[in-house]
Amino acid sequence: MKVLVTGATGFIGEQYVRHLVDTRPDVKVFFCGRNLERGNSLSAATGAHYFRGDLQDEPYVKLICKDMDVIVHCAGKTGLWGDYLDYYQANVVTTENLLAAAPHTGVQRFINLGTPSVYFDYNDHLNVTEDFLPARFADHYARTKYQAETRVMRAHSEQLKTLSLRPRFVVGPGDQSIFPRLIQSHRRGRLMQIGEGRNIVSMTGISNMMLGLDCAVFGPDEVCGDVYNLADPQPVNLWDSINRIMPLVELPPVTRKAAYGVADGVAAVAEFAHRMLRRSGEPELMRYKVAVMGNSFTLNIERAKRKLGYDPLPSIDDTLDSFACWWIQQNG
């Protein structure tokens, strides 16, 4: 079997390339990604072949898809700030190009990495199922990821089997986003608990993320044609998890607090000022971030357990411990 992983210079894609190489000696692994240095390093470490190029380039896409059996599509533009067109090109057009090339190049299965951000509407949500959608999407990222996902679902056929995964808060060694940003913010004295600290969230340990991808790639054809939430078996208290990490990386627990309404109001002013001053990049303080840190948000994973064969382990404590060890090694 030949598997192509897109976006493999990002966290999940890179970990899946390493996972396939380590656990599936019968699989030939290929990957692409925008970060040339990380791509070359991953290729040297694993022996997997690195395709250098742009997924918006149709001839390039046809070339890398040729003779592949499975595409695991992890590439895309993340973030909370920026122009709609940039998100559309990176999330929708790249997916369209891959889907267009797949049936003509031998690809039999297409795994799309979606996002539970499509559910987000600034409110508490518990046990969210795959059928829920808010009245409007919160940002360009969620909107374009949903547009890409609908194209993946429409492409499902006898010739090309497709499915989409929506993992929540993927954490573990190699994470460059969630906990590293929180650690950096706390080091600068800017991290504050939003609200009373009782909000619970779904997280997905990287080992359970690998399990979900394996179920999608190697499962029977019957698992295809659907969308699946992925998460650890039990939600966790967000601020307890944050304060478990901080002492492990030699930082004090987060003790400063801000009322949710106050933080939301200050964030709204910060966003307005950022726009008026036409500053580049996303504001450090945003209403979206306040809502993520102050609200409960958990996923229902029964469909994945029942139909996909997803049986995650309760590994969050081990995941946080191993992340802390990895982070200290990386940062001295």
Tab-separated table of C-alpha atoms in Angstrom:
chain	number	residue	atom	x	y	z
A	1	MET	CA	0.000	0.000	0.000
A	2	LYS	CA	1.123	3.549	-0.782
A	3	VAL	CA	-0.066	6.372	1.477
A	4	LEU	CA	0.364	10.090	0.804
A	5	VAL	CA	0.113	12.432	3.815
A	6	THR	CA	-0.400	16.118	3.006
A	7	GLY	CA	0.499	18.848	5.481
A	8	ALA	CA	3.102	16.591	7.049
A	9	THR	CA	5.281	19.443	8.266
A	10	GLY	CA	2.465	20.280	10.697
A	11	PHE	CA	1.887	18.514	14.016
A	12	ILE	CA	-0.662	15.813	13.150
A	13	GLY	CA	0.648	15.100	9.648
A	14	GLU	CA	4.239	14.728	10.845
A	15	GLN	CA	3.241	12.446	13.690
A	16	TYR	CA	1.252	10.260	11.327
A	17	VAL	CA	4.159	9.883	8.919
A	18	ARG	CA	6.350	8.785	11.835
A	19	HIS	CA	3.611	6.482	13.129
A	20	LEU	CA	3.130	4.756	9.763
A	21	VAL	CA	6.859	4.257	9.283
A	22	ASP	CA	7.234	2.840	12.803
A	23	THR	CA	4.181	0.564	12.825
A	24	ARG	CA	3.379	-0.367	9.211
A	25	PRO	CA	6.472	-1.799	7.480
A	26	ASP	CA	4.274	-2.953	4.592
A	27	VAL	CA	3.192	0.629	3.807
A	28	LYS	CA	5.218	2.946	1.571
A	29	VAL	CA	4.868	6.451	2.972
A	30	PHE	CA	5.025	9.684	0.981
A	31	PHE	CA	4.308	13.186	2.210
A	32	CYS	CA	4.245	16.877	1.333
A	33	GLY	CA	4.356	20.063	3.390
A	34	ARG	CA	5.156	23.756	3.082
A	35	ASN	CA	8.065	23.897	5.547
A	36	LEU	CA	11.114	22.820	3.534
A	37	GLU	CA	13.441	22.469	6.525
A	38	ARG	CA	10.995	20.343	8.514
A	39	GLY	CA	10.179	18.296	5.425
A	40	ASN	CA	13.815	17.469	4.731
A	41	SER	CA	14.368	16.623	8.402
A	42	LEU	CA	11.314	14.322	8.494
A	43	SER	CA	12.403	12.557	5.321
A	44	ALA	CA	15.914	12.019	6.688
A	45	ALA	CA	14.556	10.673	9.993
A	46	THR	CA	11.959	8.295	8.537
A	47	GLY	CA	13.026	7.456	4.989
A	48	ALA	CA	9.609	8.573	3.710
A	49	HIS	CA	9.691	10.430	0.390
A	50	TYR	CA	9.143	14.200	0.577
A	51	PHE	CA	7.327	15.897	-2.312
A	52	ARG	CA	8.152	19.604	-2.451
A	53	GLY	CA	5.510	21.813	-4.011
A	54	ASP	CA	2.208	23.660	-3.686
A	55	LEU	CA	-1.173	21.897	-3.499
A	56	GLN	CA	-2.717	24.824	-5.374
A	57	ASP	CA	-0.623	23.766	-8.409
A	58	GLU	CA	-2.783	21.232	-10.284
A	59	PRO	CA	0.031	19.540	-12.286
A	60	TYR	CA	2.002	19.068	-9.059
A	61	VAL	CA	-1.043	17.535	-7.363
A	62	LYS	CA	-1.559	15.085	-10.219
A	63	LEU	CA	2.108	14.108	-9.985
A	64	ILE	CA	2.127	13.359	-6.250
A	65	CYS	CA	-1.189	11.470	-6.373
A	66	LYS	CA	-0.037	9.113	-9.111
A	67	ASP	CA	-0.211	5.433	-8.049
A	68	MET	CA	-1.146	6.283	-4.441
A	69	ASP	CA	-3.705	4.076	-2.731
A	70	VAL	CA	-4.697	6.418	0.092
A	71	ILE	CA	-4.470	10.173	0.668
A	72	VAL	CA	-4.511	11.482	4.242
A	73	HIS	CA	-5.222	15.176	3.796
A	74	CYS	CA	-3.908	17.136	6.793
A	75	ALA	CA	-2.843	20.283	4.920
A	76	GLY	CA	-4.631	23.587	5.386
A	77	LYS	CA	-4.502	27.091	6.773
A	78	THR	CA	-5.327	27.406	10.462
A	79	GLY	CA	-5.614	30.477	12.646
A	80	LEU	CA	-8.297	32.975	13.584
A	81	TRP	CA	-7.386	36.065	11.600
A	82	GLY	CA	-6.851	36.874	7.942
A	83	ASP	CA	-8.507	37.254	4.552
A	84	TYR	CA	-11.231	34.869	3.459
A	85	LEU	CA	-9.580	34.291	0.074
A	86	ASP	CA	-6.367	33.050	1.724
A	87	TYR	CA	-8.335	30.497	3.744
A	88	TYR	CA	-10.409	29.497	0.726
A	89	GLN	CA	-7.343	28.874	-1.419
A	90	ALA	CA	-5.504	26.918	1.290
A	91	ASN	CA	-8.448	24.865	2.561
A	92	VAL	CA	-10.957	24.519	-0.266
A	93	VAL	CA	-8.964	24.799	-3.499
A	94	THR	CA	-6.264	22.387	-2.327
A	95	THR	CA	-8.933	19.843	-1.370
A	96	GLU	CA	-10.660	20.273	-4.723
A	97	ASN	CA	-7.369	19.727	-6.558
A	98	LEU	CA	-6.660	16.511	-4.674
A	99	LEU	CA	-10.185	15.200	-5.160
A	100	ALA	CA	-10.052	15.999	-8.863
A	101	ALA	CA	-6.744	14.178	-9.300
A	102	ALA	CA	-7.531	11.154	-7.117
A	103	PRO	CA	-9.854	9.133	-9.421
A	104	HIS	CA	-7.478	9.498	-12.384
A	105	THR	CA	-4.308	8.526	-10.518
A	106	GLY	CA	-5.362	5.298	-8.794
A	107	VAL	CA	-6.304	6.697	-5.377
A	108	GLN	CA	-8.938	4.517	-3.712
A	109	ARG	CA	-9.488	6.247	-0.362
A	110	PHE	CA	-9.388	9.890	0.751
A	111	ILE	CA	-9.170	10.781	4.459
A	112	ASN	CA	-9.887	14.424	5.239
A	113	LEU	CA	-8.783	16.064	8.475
A	114	GLY	CA	-11.687	18.319	9.372
A	115	THR	CA	-12.269	20.331	12.528
A	116	PRO	CA	-14.851	20.661	15.324
A	117	SER	CA	-14.379	24.428	14.923
A	118	VAL	CA	-17.395	24.115	12.617
A	119	TYR	CA	-19.514	23.704	15.795
A	120	PHE	CA	-18.120	26.760	17.567
A	121	ASP	CA	-20.468	29.684	18.300
A	122	TYR	CA	-19.003	31.253	21.485
A	123	ASN	CA	-21.318	29.255	23.770
A	124	ASP	CA	-21.052	26.224	26.042
A	125	HIS	CA	-21.729	22.934	24.243
A	126	LEU	CA	-21.704	19.452	25.756
A	127	ASN	CA	-21.783	16.118	23.926
A	128	VAL	CA	-21.887	17.697	20.456
A	129	THR	CA	-22.771	15.259	17.663
A	130	GLU	CA	-21.632	15.401	14.052
A	131	ASP	CA	-25.028	16.685	12.887
A	132	PHE	CA	-24.883	19.958	14.823
A	133	LEU	CA	-24.126	23.221	13.019
A	134	PRO	CA	-24.375	26.747	14.463
A	135	ALA	CA	-26.465	29.493	12.869
A	136	ARG	CA	-23.259	30.937	11.443
A	137	PHE	CA	-19.600	29.966	11.414
A	138	ALA	CA	-17.337	31.805	13.829
A	139	ASP	CA	-14.535	32.585	11.366
A	140	HIS	CA	-13.054	31.996	7.917
A	141	TYR	CA	-11.212	28.890	9.104
A	142	ALA	CA	-14.367	27.071	10.195
A	143	ARG	CA	-16.312	28.210	7.128
A	144	THR	CA	-13.707	27.056	4.611
A	145	LYS	CA	-12.975	23.791	6.412
A	146	TYR	CA	-16.686	22.971	6.268
A	147	GLN	CA	-16.783	23.872	2.575
A	148	ALA	CA	-13.847	21.530	1.976
A	149	GLU	CA	-15.524	18.788	3.982
A	150	THR	CA	-18.738	19.011	1.954
A	151	ARG	CA	-16.689	18.533	-1.208
A	152	VAL	CA	-15.033	15.467	0.319
A	153	MET	CA	-18.425	13.986	1.201
A	154	ARG	CA	-19.827	14.682	-2.287
A	155	ALA	CA	-16.823	12.952	-3.869
A	156	HIS	CA	-17.577	9.650	-2.117
A	157	SER	CA	-18.286	6.953	-4.701
A	158	GLU	CA	-17.631	3.333	-5.591
A	159	GLN	CA	-14.358	4.409	-7.183
A	160	LEU	CA	-13.180	6.798	-4.455
A	161	LYS	CA	-14.090	6.156	-0.819
A	162	THR	CA	-13.975	9.268	1.350
A	163	LEU	CA	-14.486	10.199	4.991
A	164	SER	CA	-13.717	13.093	7.303
A	165	LEU	CA	-12.430	13.257	10.893
A	166	ARG	CA	-13.034	16.083	13.367
A	167	PRO	CA	-10.513	15.746	16.223
A	168	ARG	CA	-10.741	18.117	19.178
A	169	PHE	CA	-7.717	19.765	20.889
A	170	VAL	CA	-5.006	17.364	19.707
A	171	VAL	CA	-2.162	17.445	22.239
A	172	GLY	CA	1.079	15.605	22.915
A	173	PRO	CA	4.791	15.617	22.064
A	174	GLY	CA	5.342	17.628	18.900
A	175	ASP	CA	2.476	20.064	19.557
A	176	GLN	CA	3.523	23.515	18.371
A	177	SER	CA	0.237	25.278	19.043
A	178	ILE	CA	-1.990	24.690	22.062
A	179	PHE	CA	0.172	24.163	25.136
A	180	PRO	CA	3.293	25.919	23.776
A	181	ARG	CA	1.247	29.106	23.327
A	182	LEU	CA	-0.197	28.806	26.816
A	183	ILE	CA	3.274	28.260	28.286
A	184	GLN	CA	4.689	31.260	26.446
A	185	SER	CA	1.774	33.440	27.531
A	186	HIS	CA	2.210	32.368	31.163
A	187	ARG	CA	5.948	33.046	31.024
A	188	ARG	CA	5.158	36.615	29.964
A	189	GLY	CA	2.700	36.968	32.836
A	190	ARG	CA	-0.304	37.286	30.529
A	191	LEU	CA	-2.203	34.046	31.104
A	192	MET	CA	-5.306	34.379	33.253
A	193	GLN	CA	-8.028	31.906	34.114
A	194	ILE	CA	-11.241	32.928	32.351
A	195	GLY	CA	-14.302	32.509	34.536
A	196	GLU	CA	-14.585	30.157	37.497
A	197	GLY	CA	-12.366	27.447	36.022
A	198	ARG	CA	-15.068	24.788	35.968
A	199	ASN	CA	-15.306	24.404	32.187
A	200	ILE	CA	-14.718	20.946	30.767
A	201	VAL	CA	-13.420	20.195	27.293
A	202	SER	CA	-12.690	17.282	25.011
A	203	MET	CA	-9.039	16.697	24.204
A	204	THR	CA	-7.428	14.159	21.899
A	205	GLY	CA	-4.101	12.676	22.945
A	206	ILE	CA	-1.807	12.213	19.967
A	207	SER	CA	-1.842	8.421	20.418
A	208	ASN	CA	-5.642	8.407	20.110
A	209	MET	CA	-5.345	10.671	17.061
A	210	MET	CA	-3.065	8.088	15.443
A	211	LEU	CA	-5.604	5.399	16.310
A	212	GLY	CA	-8.391	7.340	14.639
A	213	LEU	CA	-6.348	7.824	11.475
A	214	ASP	CA	-5.479	4.117	11.385
A	215	CYS	CA	-9.175	3.235	11.682
A	216	ALA	CA	-9.899	5.540	8.739
A	217	VAL	CA	-7.027	4.358	6.536
A	218	PHE	CA	-7.124	0.618	7.199
A	219	GLY	CA	-10.769	0.038	8.117
A	220	PRO	CA	-13.253	-1.685	5.788
A	221	ASP	CA	-15.036	0.278	3.063
A	222	GLU	CA	-18.119	0.502	5.271
A	223	VAL	CA	-16.437	3.135	7.463
A	224	CYS	CA	-16.323	5.567	4.521
A	225	GLY	CA	-18.944	8.060	3.429
A	226	ASP	CA	-19.313	9.656	6.863
A	227	VAL	CA	-17.964	12.285	9.273
A	228	TYR	CA	-16.577	11.360	12.702
A	229	ASN	CA	-15.801	13.260	15.887
A	230	LEU	CA	-12.575	12.130	17.568
A	231	ALA	CA	-11.548	12.739	21.170
A	232	ASP	CA	-10.307	10.963	24.269
A	233	PRO	CA	-12.964	8.836	26.000
A	234	GLN	CA	-13.560	11.339	28.818
A	235	PRO	CA	-13.543	15.154	28.852
A	236	VAL	CA	-11.263	16.968	31.282
A	237	ASN	CA	-11.315	20.185	33.243
A	238	LEU	CA	-9.395	22.639	31.070
A	239	TRP	CA	-7.757	24.638	33.854
A	240	ASP	CA	-6.827	21.549	35.860
A	241	SER	CA	-5.028	20.279	32.755
A	242	ILE	CA	-3.241	23.588	32.255
A	243	ASN	CA	-2.145	23.629	35.882
A	244	ARG	CA	-0.941	20.054	35.599
A	245	ILE	CA	1.387	21.112	32.790
A	246	MET	CA	2.815	24.288	34.316
A	247	PRO	CA	4.785	22.740	37.235
A	248	LEU	CA	6.144	20.088	34.863
A	249	VAL	CA	7.754	22.855	32.776
A	250	GLU	CA	8.920	24.678	35.913
A	251	LEU	CA	6.261	27.375	35.961
A	252	PRO	CA	3.838	28.198	38.777
A	253	PRO	CA	0.143	27.346	38.478
A	254	VAL	CA	-2.146	29.932	36.911
A	255	THR	CA	-3.772	31.800	39.785
A	256	ARG	CA	-4.831	35.123	38.232
A	257	LYS	CA	-8.477	35.210	37.163
A	258	ALA	CA	-10.708	37.353	34.978
A	259	ALA	CA	-14.485	37.328	34.864
A	260	TYR	CA	-15.733	36.015	31.534
A	261	GLY	CA	-17.772	39.133	30.717
A	262	VAL	CA	-14.862	41.457	31.485
A	263	ALA	CA	-12.409	39.425	29.401
A	264	ASP	CA	-14.863	39.256	26.503
A	265	GLY	CA	-15.365	43.029	26.551
A	266	VAL	CA	-11.648	43.781	26.675
A	267	ALA	CA	-11.055	41.329	23.816
A	268	ALA	CA	-13.709	43.035	21.683
A	269	VAL	CA	-11.973	46.392	22.186
A	270	ALA	CA	-8.580	44.841	21.373
A	271	GLU	CA	-9.914	43.369	18.119
A	272	PHE	CA	-11.467	46.699	17.099
A	273	ALA	CA	-8.207	48.559	17.762
A	274	HIS	CA	-6.238	45.935	15.835
A	275	ARG	CA	-8.457	46.425	12.789
A	276	MET	CA	-8.427	50.213	12.970
A	277	LEU	CA	-4.638	50.299	13.220
A	278	ARG	CA	-4.387	47.712	10.407
A	279	ARG	CA	-1.865	45.649	12.293
A	280	SER	CA	-0.591	42.422	10.762
A	281	GLY	CA	-1.148	39.008	12.340
A	282	GLU	CA	-3.908	38.117	14.754
A	283	PRO	CA	-4.446	40.037	18.015
A	284	GLU	CA	-3.049	38.384	21.101
A	285	LEU	CA	-6.409	38.867	22.829
A	286	MET	CA	-9.542	37.846	20.913
A	287	ARG	CA	-13.156	37.057	21.799
A	288	TYR	CA	-12.693	33.624	20.206
A	289	LYS	CA	-9.784	32.809	22.509
A	290	VAL	CA	-11.701	34.025	25.548
A	291	ALA	CA	-14.635	31.778	24.621
A	292	VAL	CA	-12.382	28.740	24.066
A	293	MET	CA	-10.696	29.237	27.435
A	294	GLY	CA	-13.871	30.066	29.363
A	295	ASN	CA	-16.551	27.736	27.961
A	296	SER	CA	-17.203	24.023	28.119
A	297	PHE	CA	-16.986	22.169	24.819
A	298	THR	CA	-17.188	18.385	24.567
A	299	LEU	CA	-17.771	15.992	21.679
A	300	ASN	CA	-19.909	12.898	21.352
A	301	ILE	CA	-17.705	10.142	19.845
A	302	GLU	CA	-20.269	7.339	19.771
A	303	ARG	CA	-20.449	7.277	15.968
A	304	ALA	CA	-16.679	6.823	15.703
A	305	LYS	CA	-16.731	4.061	18.328
A	306	ARG	CA	-19.676	2.258	16.768
A	307	LYS	CA	-18.984	2.586	13.042
A	308	LEU	CA	-15.291	3.479	12.693
A	309	GLY	CA	-14.082	1.000	15.322
A	310	TYR	CA	-12.432	3.811	17.303
A	311	ASP	CA	-11.622	2.634	20.848
A	312	PRO	CA	-9.539	5.388	22.492
A	313	LEU	CA	-7.582	4.899	25.692
A	314	PRO	CA	-7.886	7.269	28.699
A	315	SER	CA	-4.339	8.521	28.254
A	316	ILE	CA	-4.513	12.267	28.945
A	317	ASP	CA	-2.300	12.226	32.056
A	318	ASP	CA	0.420	10.269	30.259
A	319	THR	CA	-0.006	12.520	27.218
A	320	LEU	CA	0.513	15.701	29.253
A	321	ASP	CA	3.500	14.198	31.060
A	322	SER	CA	5.148	13.131	27.799
A	323	PHE	CA	4.426	16.528	26.242
A	324	ALA	CA	6.141	18.272	29.157
A	325	CYS	CA	9.225	16.035	28.845
A	326	TRP	CA	9.362	16.685	25.099
A	327	TRP	CA	8.896	20.436	25.542
A	328	ILE	CA	11.708	20.677	28.085
A	329	GLN	CA	14.041	18.754	25.761
A	330	GLN	CA	13.186	21.103	22.900
A	331	ASN	CA	13.536	24.272	24.944
A	332	GLY	CA	16.400	23.437	27.269
